[in-house]
mmCIF file of C-alpha atoms and ligand atoms in Angstrom:
data_model
loop_
_atom_site.group_PDB
_atom_site.id
_atom_site.type_symbol
_atom_site.label_atom_id
_atom_site.label_comp_id
_atom_site.label_asym_id
_atom_site.label_seq_id
_atom_site.Cartn_x
_atom_site.Cartn_y
_atom_site.Cartn_z
ATOM 1 C CA MET A 1 -1.317 52.755 -40.787
ATOM 2 C CA ARG A 2 -0.624 56.520 -40.616
ATOM 3 C CA ILE A 3 -0.434 57.950 -37.104
ATOM 4 C CA ILE A 4 -0.431 61.513 -35.758
ATOM 5 C CA LEU A 5 1.111 61.894 -32.295
ATOM 6 C CA VAL A 6 -0.345 64.809 -30.362
ATOM 7 C CA GLY A 7 2.085 65.181 -27.450
ATOM 8 C CA TRP A 8 5.788 64.357 -27.496
ATOM 9 C CA GLY A 9 6.399 63.792 -23.801
ATOM 10 C CA VAL A 10 7.045 60.641 -21.780
ATOM 11 C CA VAL A 11 4.232 58.526 -23.282
ATOM 12 C CA GLY A 12 4.451 59.879 -26.856
ATOM 13 C CA GLN A 13 8.195 59.278 -27.051
ATOM 14 C CA SER A 14 7.950 55.839 -25.423
ATOM 15 C CA PHE A 15 5.301 54.771 -27.955
ATOM 16 C CA ALA A 16 7.423 55.972 -30.885
ATOM 17 C CA LYS A 17 10.431 54.060 -29.484
ATOM 18 C CA ILE A 18 8.439 50.833 -29.143
ATOM 19 C CA VAL A 19 7.077 50.909 -32.705
ATOM 20 C CA THR A 20 10.480 51.894 -34.115
ATOM 21 C CA TYR A 21 12.621 49.370 -32.247
ATOM 22 C CA ARG A 22 10.089 46.519 -32.702
ATOM 23 C CA LYS A 23 9.212 47.405 -36.291
ATOM 24 C CA LYS A 24 10.136 44.041 -37.855
ATOM 25 C CA GLU A 25 8.447 41.942 -35.169
ATOM 26 C CA LEU A 26 5.233 44.014 -35.281
ATOM 27 C CA ALA A 27 5.061 43.649 -39.056
ATOM 28 C CA GLU A 28 5.652 39.879 -38.912
ATOM 29 C CA MET A 29 3.362 39.102 -35.981
ATOM 30 C CA TYR A 30 0.488 41.507 -36.587
ATOM 31 C CA GLY A 31 0.962 42.832 -40.134
ATOM 32 C CA PHE A 32 1.239 46.195 -38.376
ATOM 33 C CA CYS A 33 3.329 48.760 -40.269
ATOM 34 C CA PRO A 34 2.880 52.121 -38.530
ATOM 35 C CA ARG A 35 4.041 55.359 -40.104
ATOM 36 C CA ILE A 36 4.218 58.377 -37.784
ATOM 37 C CA VAL A 37 3.383 61.190 -40.216
ATOM 38 C CA ALA A 38 3.073 64.082 -37.746
ATOM 39 C CA ILE A 39 4.084 64.972 -34.197
ATOM 40 C CA VAL A 40 2.863 67.997 -32.248
ATOM 41 C CA ASP A 41 4.145 69.575 -29.050
ATOM 42 C CA GLN A 42 3.310 72.910 -27.434
ATOM 43 C CA LYS A 43 5.638 74.851 -29.733
ATOM 44 C CA GLY A 44 4.617 73.458 -33.102
ATOM 45 C CA ALA A 45 4.599 70.439 -35.362
ATOM 46 C CA VAL A 46 6.684 68.312 -37.664
ATOM 47 C CA LEU A 47 5.118 66.632 -40.715
ATOM 48 C CA ASN A 48 6.269 64.077 -43.269
ATOM 49 C CA THR A 49 3.856 61.934 -45.269
ATOM 50 C CA LYS A 50 6.555 59.265 -45.788
ATOM 51 C CA GLY A 51 7.036 58.856 -42.031
ATOM 52 C CA LEU A 52 9.257 60.734 -39.576
ATOM 53 C CA ASP A 53 12.725 59.673 -38.466
ATOM 54 C CA ILE A 54 12.084 58.936 -34.772
ATOM 55 C CA GLU A 55 15.763 58.989 -33.689
ATOM 56 C CA GLN A 56 16.031 62.488 -35.168
ATOM 57 C CA MET A 57 12.815 63.616 -33.430
ATOM 58 C CA LEU A 58 14.075 62.347 -30.049
ATOM 59 C CA PHE A 59 17.370 64.159 -30.619
ATOM 60 C CA LEU A 60 15.647 67.404 -31.674
ATOM 61 C CA LYS A 61 13.374 67.472 -28.609
ATOM 62 C CA ASN A 62 16.359 66.908 -26.362
ATOM 63 C CA GLU A 63 18.605 69.468 -28.024
ATOM 64 C CA LYS A 64 16.173 72.199 -29.135
ATOM 65 C CA GLY A 65 13.171 71.668 -26.840
ATOM 66 C CA THR A 66 10.736 71.177 -29.738
ATOM 67 C CA ILE A 67 10.365 68.910 -32.753
ATOM 68 C CA SER A 68 9.157 71.925 -34.761
ATOM 69 C CA ALA A 69 12.820 73.034 -34.919
ATOM 70 C CA CYS A 70 13.378 70.382 -37.599
ATOM 71 C CA ASN A 71 14.900 72.214 -40.614
ATOM 72 C CA LYS A 72 13.243 70.118 -43.313
ATOM 73 C CA ASP A 73 9.802 69.234 -41.941
ATOM 74 C CA GLY A 74 9.287 71.524 -38.930
ATOM 75 C CA HIS A 75 6.342 73.941 -38.632
ATOM 76 C CA PRO A 76 6.882 76.206 -35.608
ATOM 77 C CA TYR A 77 3.606 77.496 -34.089
ATOM 78 C CA MET A 78 1.450 75.062 -36.102
ATOM 79 C CA SER A 79 -1.267 73.955 -33.684
ATOM 80 C CA ALA A 80 -2.522 70.449 -32.972
ATOM 81 C CA LEU A 81 -5.976 71.395 -34.300
ATOM 82 C CA GLU A 82 -4.476 72.511 -37.632
ATOM 83 C CA VAL A 83 -2.540 69.249 -37.859
ATOM 84 C CA ILE A 84 -5.551 67.088 -36.981
ATOM 85 C CA GLU A 85 -7.675 68.862 -39.576
ATOM 86 C CA SER A 86 -5.138 69.041 -42.417
ATOM 87 C CA VAL A 87 -2.956 65.937 -42.193
ATOM 88 C CA GLU A 88 -4.226 62.645 -43.598
ATOM 89 C CA ALA A 89 -3.944 59.765 -41.117
ATOM 90 C CA GLU A 90 -5.956 56.856 -39.785
ATOM 91 C CA VAL A 91 -5.216 57.277 -36.049
ATOM 92 C CA ILE A 92 -4.568 60.141 -33.648
ATOM 93 C CA VAL A 93 -2.603 59.215 -30.518
ATOM 94 C CA GLU A 94 -3.654 61.909 -28.039
ATOM 95 C CA VAL A 95 -1.134 62.087 -25.179
ATOM 96 C CA THR A 96 -1.368 65.632 -23.824
ATOM 97 C CA PRO A 97 -1.602 66.458 -20.080
ATOM 98 C CA THR A 98 -4.725 65.590 -18.091
ATOM 99 C CA ASN A 99 -7.062 68.367 -16.963
ATOM 100 C CA ILE A 100 -10.140 67.100 -15.151
ATOM 101 C CA GLU A 101 -11.728 70.540 -14.789
ATOM 102 C CA THR A 102 -11.937 71.574 -18.466
ATOM 103 C CA ALA A 103 -10.706 68.364 -20.180
ATOM 104 C CA GLU A 104 -8.788 70.642 -22.560
ATOM 105 C CA PRO A 105 -6.877 70.596 -24.815
ATOM 106 C CA GLY A 106 -7.503 66.846 -25.211
ATOM 107 C CA LEU A 107 -11.296 67.125 -25.547
ATOM 108 C CA SER A 108 -11.139 69.439 -28.586
ATOM 109 C CA TYR A 109 -8.433 67.291 -30.191
ATOM 110 C CA ILE A 110 -10.517 64.123 -29.806
ATOM 111 C CA LYS A 111 -13.711 65.734 -31.134
ATOM 112 C CA ASN A 112 -11.887 67.176 -34.133
ATOM 113 C CA ALA A 113 -10.223 63.867 -34.859
ATOM 114 C CA PHE A 114 -13.674 62.204 -34.954
ATOM 115 C CA ARG A 115 -15.066 64.989 -37.135
ATOM 116 C CA THR A 116 -12.273 64.391 -39.669
ATOM 117 C CA GLY A 117 -12.851 60.619 -39.643
ATOM 118 C CA LYS A 118 -9.838 59.596 -37.551
ATOM 119 C CA HIS A 119 -9.746 56.923 -34.856
ATOM 120 C CA VAL A 120 -8.402 58.037 -31.470
ATOM 121 C CA VAL A 121 -6.212 56.355 -28.871
ATOM 122 C CA THR A 122 -5.730 58.428 -25.743
ATOM 123 C CA THR A 123 -4.085 58.013 -22.341
ATOM 124 C CA ASN A 124 -5.586 61.289 -21.126
ATOM 125 C CA LYS A 125 -8.241 60.778 -18.424
ATOM 126 C CA GLY A 126 -9.604 64.353 -18.518
ATOM 127 C CA PRO A 127 -11.884 64.166 -21.583
ATOM 128 C CA LEU A 128 -13.166 60.741 -20.531
ATOM 129 C CA ALA A 129 -13.871 61.682 -16.915
ATOM 130 C CA LEU A 130 -15.924 64.654 -18.055
ATOM 131 C CA ALA A 131 -17.556 63.409 -21.224
ATOM 132 C CA LEU A 132 -17.097 59.695 -21.920
ATOM 133 C CA PRO A 133 -20.777 58.940 -22.708
ATOM 134 C CA ALA A 134 -20.891 61.820 -25.216
ATOM 135 C CA LEU A 135 -17.533 60.898 -26.745
ATOM 136 C CA THR A 136 -18.472 57.254 -27.351
ATOM 137 C CA GLU A 137 -21.683 58.448 -29.025
ATOM 138 C CA LEU A 138 -19.731 60.881 -31.189
ATOM 139 C CA ALA A 139 -17.249 58.181 -32.183
ATOM 140 C CA ASP A 140 -20.121 55.851 -33.188
ATOM 141 C CA HIS A 141 -21.811 58.655 -35.091
ATOM 142 C CA ASN A 142 -18.612 59.290 -37.085
ATOM 143 C CA ASN A 143 -17.964 55.588 -37.575
ATOM 144 C CA VAL A 144 -14.590 55.666 -35.825
ATOM 145 C CA TYR A 145 -13.120 53.988 -32.722
ATOM 146 C CA LEU A 146 -12.070 55.529 -29.401
ATOM 147 C CA ARG A 147 -9.691 53.476 -27.239
ATOM 148 C CA PHE A 148 -8.123 54.421 -23.895
ATOM 149 C CA SER A 149 -6.728 51.406 -22.031
ATOM 150 C CA GLY A 150 -3.692 53.377 -20.794
ATOM 151 C CA THR A 151 -5.955 55.688 -18.778
ATOM 152 C CA VAL A 152 -6.589 53.018 -16.116
ATOM 153 C CA GLY A 153 -3.613 51.055 -14.792
ATOM 154 C CA ALA A 154 -1.174 52.319 -17.487
ATOM 155 C CA GLY A 155 0.254 49.081 -18.929
ATOM 156 C CA THR A 156 -1.737 46.785 -16.608
ATOM 157 C CA PRO A 157 -4.721 45.679 -18.717
ATOM 158 C CA ILE A 158 -7.380 46.503 -16.111
ATOM 159 C CA LEU A 159 -9.996 47.549 -18.665
ATOM 160 C CA GLU A 160 -9.307 44.695 -21.108
ATOM 161 C CA PHE A 161 -9.320 42.147 -18.267
ATOM 162 C CA ALA A 162 -12.973 42.982 -17.666
ATOM 163 C CA LYS A 163 -13.956 43.684 -21.256
ATOM 164 C CA LYS A 164 -12.182 40.776 -22.941
ATOM 165 C CA CYS A 165 -11.162 38.113 -20.390
ATOM 166 C CA LEU A 166 -14.531 38.275 -18.609
ATOM 167 C CA GLN A 167 -16.447 38.693 -21.879
ATOM 168 C CA GLY A 168 -19.996 37.349 -21.612
ATOM 169 C CA ASP A 169 -20.032 37.413 -17.817
ATOM 170 C CA LYS A 170 -21.872 40.148 -15.923
ATOM 171 C CA ILE A 171 -19.733 42.306 -13.676
ATOM 172 C CA ASN A 172 -21.779 43.210 -10.624
ATOM 173 C CA SER A 173 -19.281 45.282 -8.684
ATOM 174 C CA VAL A 174 -15.736 46.619 -8.695
ATOM 175 C CA ARG A 175 -13.321 47.540 -5.897
ATOM 176 C CA GLY A 176 -9.825 48.733 -6.460
ATOM 177 C CA ILE A 177 -6.700 50.716 -5.782
ATOM 178 C CA LEU A 178 -6.487 52.969 -8.804
ATOM 179 C CA ASN A 179 -3.794 55.434 -7.771
ATOM 180 C CA GLY A 180 -0.171 54.402 -7.196
ATOM 181 C CA THR A 181 0.859 57.631 -5.452
ATOM 182 C CA THR A 182 -1.670 57.343 -2.632
ATOM 183 C CA ASN A 183 -0.956 53.641 -2.287
ATOM 184 C CA TYR A 184 2.743 54.407 -1.899
ATOM 185 C CA ILE A 185 2.008 57.069 0.751
ATOM 186 C CA LEU A 186 -0.368 54.820 2.742
ATOM 187 C CA SER A 187 2.052 51.862 2.514
ATOM 188 C CA GLU A 188 4.911 54.006 3.844
ATOM 189 C CA MET A 189 2.718 55.383 6.673
ATOM 190 C CA ASP A 190 1.755 51.826 7.610
ATOM 191 C CA LYS A 191 5.262 50.328 7.419
ATOM 192 C CA LYS A 192 7.246 53.163 9.004
ATOM 193 C CA ASN A 193 4.649 54.650 11.334
ATOM 194 C CA ILE A 194 5.117 58.118 9.815
ATOM 195 C CA THR A 195 2.604 60.931 9.226
ATOM 196 C CA PHE A 196 0.863 61.742 5.937
ATOM 197 C CA ASN A 197 3.026 64.862 5.424
ATOM 198 C CA VAL A 198 6.314 62.999 5.940
ATOM 199 C CA ALA A 199 5.231 60.190 3.590
ATOM 200 C CA LEU A 200 4.041 62.718 0.972
ATOM 201 C CA LYS A 201 7.418 64.514 1.045
ATOM 202 C CA ALA A 202 9.223 61.177 0.581
ATOM 203 C CA ALA A 203 6.948 60.329 -2.362
ATOM 204 C CA GLN A 204 7.637 63.736 -3.946
ATOM 205 C CA LYS A 205 11.392 63.270 -3.505
ATOM 206 C CA LEU A 206 11.228 59.903 -5.282
ATOM 207 C CA GLY A 207 9.088 61.295 -8.123
ATOM 208 C CA PHE A 208 5.985 59.264 -7.135
ATOM 209 C CA ALA A 209 4.020 62.433 -6.304
ATOM 210 C CA GLU A 210 3.709 65.768 -8.135
ATOM 211 C CA ALA A 211 4.736 69.105 -6.548
ATOM 212 C CA ASP A 212 0.966 69.801 -6.443
ATOM 213 C CA PRO A 213 -0.376 66.424 -5.256
ATOM 214 C CA THR A 214 -4.079 67.418 -5.264
ATOM 215 C CA MET A 215 -5.168 65.176 -8.145
ATOM 216 C CA ASP A 216 -3.752 62.124 -6.393
ATOM 217 C CA VAL A 217 -4.126 62.649 -2.652
ATOM 218 C CA ASP A 218 -7.600 64.188 -2.838
ATOM 219 C CA GLY A 219 -8.877 61.233 -4.843
ATOM 220 C CA TYR A 220 -9.664 62.935 -8.190
ATOM 221 C CA ASP A 221 -7.309 60.769 -10.253
ATOM 222 C CA ALA A 222 -8.862 57.582 -8.832
ATOM 223 C CA ALA A 223 -12.364 59.017 -9.367
ATOM 224 C CA ALA A 224 -11.614 59.779 -13.033
ATOM 225 C CA LYS A 225 -10.481 56.176 -13.533
ATOM 226 C CA LEU A 226 -13.575 54.866 -11.754
ATOM 227 C CA VAL A 227 -15.780 56.839 -14.154
ATOM 228 C CA ILE A 228 -13.971 55.339 -17.151
ATOM 229 C CA MET A 229 -14.444 51.825 -15.732
ATOM 230 C CA ALA A 230 -18.128 52.352 -14.922
ATOM 231 C CA ASN A 231 -18.887 53.577 -18.453
ATOM 232 C CA TRP A 232 -16.759 51.118 -20.383
ATOM 233 C CA ILE A 233 -17.215 47.958 -18.373
ATOM 234 C CA MET A 234 -20.611 48.350 -16.698
ATOM 235 C CA GLU A 235 -22.323 50.632 -19.208
ATOM 236 C CA LYS A 236 -23.232 53.200 -16.568
ATOM 237 C CA LYS A 237 -23.602 56.661 -18.106
ATOM 238 C CA VAL A 238 -21.748 58.600 -15.422
ATOM 239 C CA THR A 239 -19.228 61.416 -15.165
ATOM 240 C CA ILE A 240 -16.928 62.538 -12.349
ATOM 241 C CA LYS A 241 -19.786 64.597 -10.832
ATOM 242 C CA ASP A 242 -21.457 61.281 -9.922
ATOM 243 C CA VAL A 243 -18.562 60.092 -7.725
ATOM 244 C CA LYS A 244 -18.469 60.663 -3.952
ATOM 245 C CA ILE A 245 -14.812 61.532 -3.378
ATOM 246 C CA GLU A 246 -12.760 61.562 -0.184
ATOM 247 C CA GLY A 247 -8.945 61.690 -0.284
ATOM 248 C CA ILE A 248 -6.279 60.509 2.158
ATOM 249 C CA ARG A 249 -5.129 63.791 3.765
ATOM 250 C CA ASP A 250 -7.006 63.023 6.990
ATOM 251 C CA VAL A 251 -5.691 59.480 7.418
ATOM 252 C CA SER A 252 -3.543 59.569 10.574
ATOM 253 C CA SER A 253 -0.856 57.296 12.012
ATOM 254 C CA LYS A 254 -3.371 56.544 14.779
ATOM 255 C CA ASP A 255 -5.950 55.316 12.225
ATOM 256 C CA LEU A 256 -3.342 52.944 10.805
ATOM 257 C CA GLU A 257 -2.365 51.746 14.309
ATOM 258 C CA GLU A 258 -6.036 50.964 15.029
ATOM 259 C CA ALA A 259 -6.339 49.087 11.729
ATOM 260 C CA LYS A 260 -3.181 47.052 12.476
ATOM 261 C CA LYS A 261 -4.684 45.805 15.743
ATOM 262 C CA LYS A 262 -7.405 44.134 13.627
ATOM 263 C CA ASP A 263 -4.842 42.720 11.125
ATOM 264 C CA CYS A 264 -6.049 45.373 8.675
ATOM 265 C CA THR A 265 -4.546 48.292 6.771
ATOM 266 C CA ILE A 266 -5.982 51.435 5.167
ATOM 267 C CA LYS A 267 -6.175 51.847 1.380
ATOM 268 C CA LEU A 268 -7.762 54.419 -0.929
ATOM 269 C CA ILE A 269 -10.488 52.279 -2.474
ATOM 270 C CA GLY A 270 -12.556 53.150 -5.520
ATOM 271 C CA SER A 271 -15.775 51.174 -5.701
ATOM 272 C CA ILE A 272 -18.672 50.737 -8.112
ATOM 273 C CA ASN A 273 -21.890 49.308 -6.697
ATOM 274 C CA GLU A 274 -25.184 51.212 -6.839
ATOM 275 C CA ASN A 275 -23.014 54.312 -6.302
ATOM 276 C CA LEU A 276 -19.485 55.318 -7.251
ATOM 277 C CA LYS A 277 -17.161 56.129 -4.333
ATOM 278 C CA VAL A 278 -13.493 56.856 -3.677
ATOM 279 C CA GLU A 279 -12.609 56.753 0.017
ATOM 280 C CA PRO A 280 -9.966 55.534 2.468
ATOM 281 C CA MET A 281 -11.111 52.182 3.872
ATOM 282 C CA GLN A 282 -9.874 49.554 6.290
ATOM 283 C CA ILE A 283 -9.214 46.276 4.483
ATOM 284 C CA SER A 284 -7.782 42.993 5.768
ATOM 285 C CA LYS A 285 -4.027 42.538 5.243
ATOM 286 C CA HIS A 286 -5.018 39.239 3.564
ATOM 287 C CA ASP A 287 -7.340 40.907 1.033
ATOM 288 C CA PRO A 288 -5.883 40.526 -2.516
ATOM 289 C CA LEU A 289 -6.149 44.339 -2.731
ATOM 290 C CA ALA A 290 -3.654 44.772 0.134
ATOM 291 C CA VAL A 291 -0.777 45.485 -2.262
ATOM 292 C CA ASP A 292 2.148 47.696 -1.273
ATOM 293 C CA GLY A 293 4.082 50.533 -2.888
ATOM 294 C CA ALA A 294 2.950 52.182 -6.125
ATOM 295 C CA LEU A 295 0.967 49.173 -7.349
ATOM 296 C CA ASN A 296 -2.630 49.236 -8.590
ATOM 297 C CA ALA A 297 -5.049 46.370 -7.933
ATOM 298 C CA VAL A 298 -8.645 45.808 -8.962
ATOM 299 C CA THR A 299 -11.103 43.105 -7.891
ATOM 300 C CA TYR A 300 -14.020 42.400 -10.216
ATOM 301 C CA VAL A 301 -16.997 40.534 -8.805
ATOM 302 C CA SER A 302 -18.879 38.902 -11.634
ATOM 303 C CA GLU A 303 -22.040 36.816 -11.822
ATOM 304 C CA SER A 304 -20.449 33.508 -12.888
ATOM 305 C CA ALA A 305 -16.656 33.725 -12.518
ATOM 306 C CA GLY A 306 -16.817 35.200 -8.999
ATOM 307 C CA GLU A 307 -13.954 37.330 -7.702
ATOM 308 C CA GLN A 308 -10.961 38.054 -9.906
ATOM 309 C CA THR A 309 -8.135 40.413 -8.998
ATOM 310 C CA ILE A 310 -5.629 41.974 -11.381
ATOM 311 C CA ILE A 311 -2.481 43.649 -9.990
ATOM 312 C CA GLY A 312 0.236 45.691 -11.696
ATOM 313 C CA LEU A 313 2.108 48.970 -12.014
ATOM 314 C CA GLY A 314 -0.197 51.930 -12.620
ATOM 315 C CA ALA A 315 2.286 54.316 -14.290
ATOM 316 C CA GLY A 316 5.406 54.491 -16.439
ATOM 317 C CA GLY A 317 6.190 55.688 -19.947
ATOM 318 C CA MET A 318 6.907 52.342 -21.586
ATOM 319 C CA GLU A 319 4.088 50.633 -19.676
ATOM 320 C CA THR A 320 1.550 53.245 -20.802
ATOM 321 C CA ALA A 321 2.918 53.190 -24.360
ATOM 322 C CA SER A 322 2.360 49.418 -24.425
ATOM 323 C CA ALA A 323 -1.343 50.133 -23.766
ATOM 324 C CA VAL A 324 -1.391 52.582 -26.703
ATOM 325 C CA LEU A 325 0.059 49.881 -28.925
ATOM 326 C CA ARG A 326 -2.540 47.341 -27.733
ATOM 327 C CA ASP A 327 -5.303 49.828 -28.502
ATOM 328 C CA ILE A 328 -4.042 50.512 -32.016
ATOM 329 C CA LEU A 329 -3.785 46.785 -32.719
ATOM 330 C CA ASP A 330 -7.353 46.416 -31.434
ATOM 331 C CA ILE A 331 -8.544 49.157 -33.808
ATOM 332 C CA LYS A 332 -6.664 47.497 -36.677
ATOM 333 C CA GLN A 333 -8.368 44.174 -35.858
ATOM 334 C CA ASN A 334 -11.797 45.823 -35.673
ATOM 335 C CA ILE A 335 -11.295 47.492 -39.052
ATOM 336 C CA ALA A 336 -10.247 44.139 -40.570
ATOM 337 C CA ASN A 337 -13.296 42.380 -39.050
ATOM 338 C CA LYS A 338 -15.612 45.067 -40.435
ATOM 339 C CA MET A 339 -14.184 44.610 -43.914
ATOM 340 C CA MET A 340 -14.884 40.845 -43.734
ATOM 341 C CA GLU A 341 -18.574 41.406 -42.912
HETATM 342 N N1 NAP B 1 3.465 59.055 -17.760
HETATM 343 C C1 NAP B 1 2.680 58.079 -17.264
HETATM 344 O O1 NAP B 1 3.143 57.169 -16.569
HETATM 345 C C2 NAP B 1 1.206 58.077 -17.591
HETATM 346 C C3 NAP B 1 0.435 56.951 -17.236
HETATM 347 C C4 NAP B 1 -0.926 56.908 -17.582
HETATM 348 C C5 NAP B 1 -1.505 58.008 -18.201
HETATM 349 N N2 NAP B 1 -0.733 59.097 -18.478
HETATM 350 C C6 NAP B 1 -1.391 60.252 -19.159
HETATM 351 O O2 NAP B 1 -0.883 60.356 -20.479
HETATM 352 C C7 NAP B 1 -0.834 61.726 -20.887
HETATM 353 C C8 NAP B 1 0.590 62.047 -21.300
HETATM 354 O O3 NAP B 1 1.446 61.844 -20.211
HETATM 355 P P1 NAP B 1 3.012 62.156 -20.299
HETATM 356 O O4 NAP B 1 3.608 61.602 -19.066
HETATM 357 O O5 NAP B 1 3.534 61.759 -21.623
HETATM 358 O O6 NAP B 1 2.981 63.768 -20.201
HETATM 359 P P2 NAP B 1 4.157 64.770 -20.567
HETATM 360 O O7 NAP B 1 5.480 64.083 -20.492
HETATM 361 O O8 NAP B 1 3.940 65.984 -19.761
HETATM 362 O O9 NAP B 1 3.901 65.132 -22.121
HETATM 363 C C9 NAP B 1 2.812 65.880 -22.551
HETATM 364 C C10 NAP B 1 3.057 66.323 -23.975
HETATM 365 O O10 NAP B 1 1.928 67.046 -24.433
HETATM 366 C C11 NAP B 1 2.370 68.251 -25.068
HETATM 367 N N3 NAP B 1 1.343 69.263 -24.971
HETATM 368 C C12 NAP B 1 0.928 69.948 -23.886
HETATM 369 N N4 NAP B 1 -0.040 70.818 -24.206
HETATM 370 C C13 NAP B 1 -0.222 70.691 -25.553
HETATM 371 C C14 NAP B 1 -1.057 71.328 -26.484
HETATM 372 N N5 NAP B 1 -1.923 72.273 -26.124
HETATM 373 N N6 NAP B 1 -0.983 70.918 -27.787
HETATM 374 C C15 NAP B 1 -0.116 69.971 -28.178
HETATM 375 N N7 NAP B 1 0.713 69.334 -27.337
HETATM 376 C C16 NAP B 1 0.662 69.694 -26.039
HETATM 377 C C17 NAP B 1 3.632 68.636 -24.328
HETATM 378 O O11 NAP B 1 4.384 69.538 -25.147
HETATM 379 P P3 NAP B 1 5.819 70.095 -24.674
HETATM 380 O O12 NAP B 1 6.762 68.921 -24.798
HETATM 381 O O13 NAP B 1 6.134 71.163 -25.663
HETATM 382 O O14 NAP B 1 5.647 70.573 -23.278
HETATM 383 C C18 NAP B 1 4.280 67.262 -24.151
HETATM 384 O O15 NAP B 1 5.000 66.925 -25.294
HETATM 385 C C19 NAP B 1 -1.333 62.547 -19.680
HETATM 386 O O16 NAP B 1 -2.686 62.843 -19.860
HETATM 387 C C20 NAP B 1 -1.128 61.599 -18.500
HETATM 388 O O17 NAP B 1 -2.032 61.845 -17.449
HETATM 389 C C21 NAP B 1 0.586 59.158 -18.217
#
């Protein structure tokens, strides 16, 4: 399977490492023999139809700042769109930064990949939060697959748990902690009796929060994930405009003290019922969602199986790359099934 990697950052590099270091095992267990034929970063591209040397690409990025500096196969200034349109491959792995206002550049990359008959695996929430219903239609129209399990829960299979493990059941509602940064901040405020600002600074120092924490603390990251879940799992045709969003900036030490008196804590909860909401809520300390630190947790309430909760880390390069691998194997399986029909 020929793969184009658009983005050579934490997730892109982690994915390439996994498929390189586990090459033999992946071939034996899944008949999966990936060939990374192109990589793109902001400064250009590197192309080789026989497959790129990943160790060399990791070295080049580290030493020269861009893979396009490769003497033999490098193409400085070649854009991702040019690569997607001109290079032959089965799958595009789209791992560029998330932008939930414009969804770009990921949205254009995904659309162009579909137009040129390529399947897409992405970990980028932006295009999905803004246009998932349209993108799934476009993928169907072009007879290709779009997969995105790394967008919710990183390596924790939150989407597959609902889609595959609860297959056949009807999911009536969802409640969950979908953002590790805010969960870390609220956990620290609860444990240490500190203010939001002190906890945020600690999270930034440890690398759990960005210098500009808006996406996380104002609830947009959780809302984007909620939209993906509502579309994919519950077939609701919604976008981020349909979510009522409230972040955690106004949660005070006093609010947490009050909650403690009732054996409760405060968490940023995303919920899907008749409406989609992200808001800080009091929950019992004995609720399965009362997880600490940077964990994510989601409770599905389904018609027959009842309540099921899945818990795991919601970020990390290798973790997210493992979701990309799962998605590609899923596409491979779907293609094989189609050929048997
Ligand atoms: N890291 C995680 O734990 C995690 C978890 C879940 C989801 N995600 C999502 O996965 C995506 C990738 O995350 P990451 O941590 O790998 O980000 P990252 O380390 O910042 O890497 C982003 C990569 O995209 C490249 N890029 C940026 N703009 C581009 C453009 N216009 N054309 C081509 N390439 C471009 C960057 O190029 P340069 O190297 O030249 O700057 C970089 O290589 C994001 O959408 C993120 O939200 C990440």
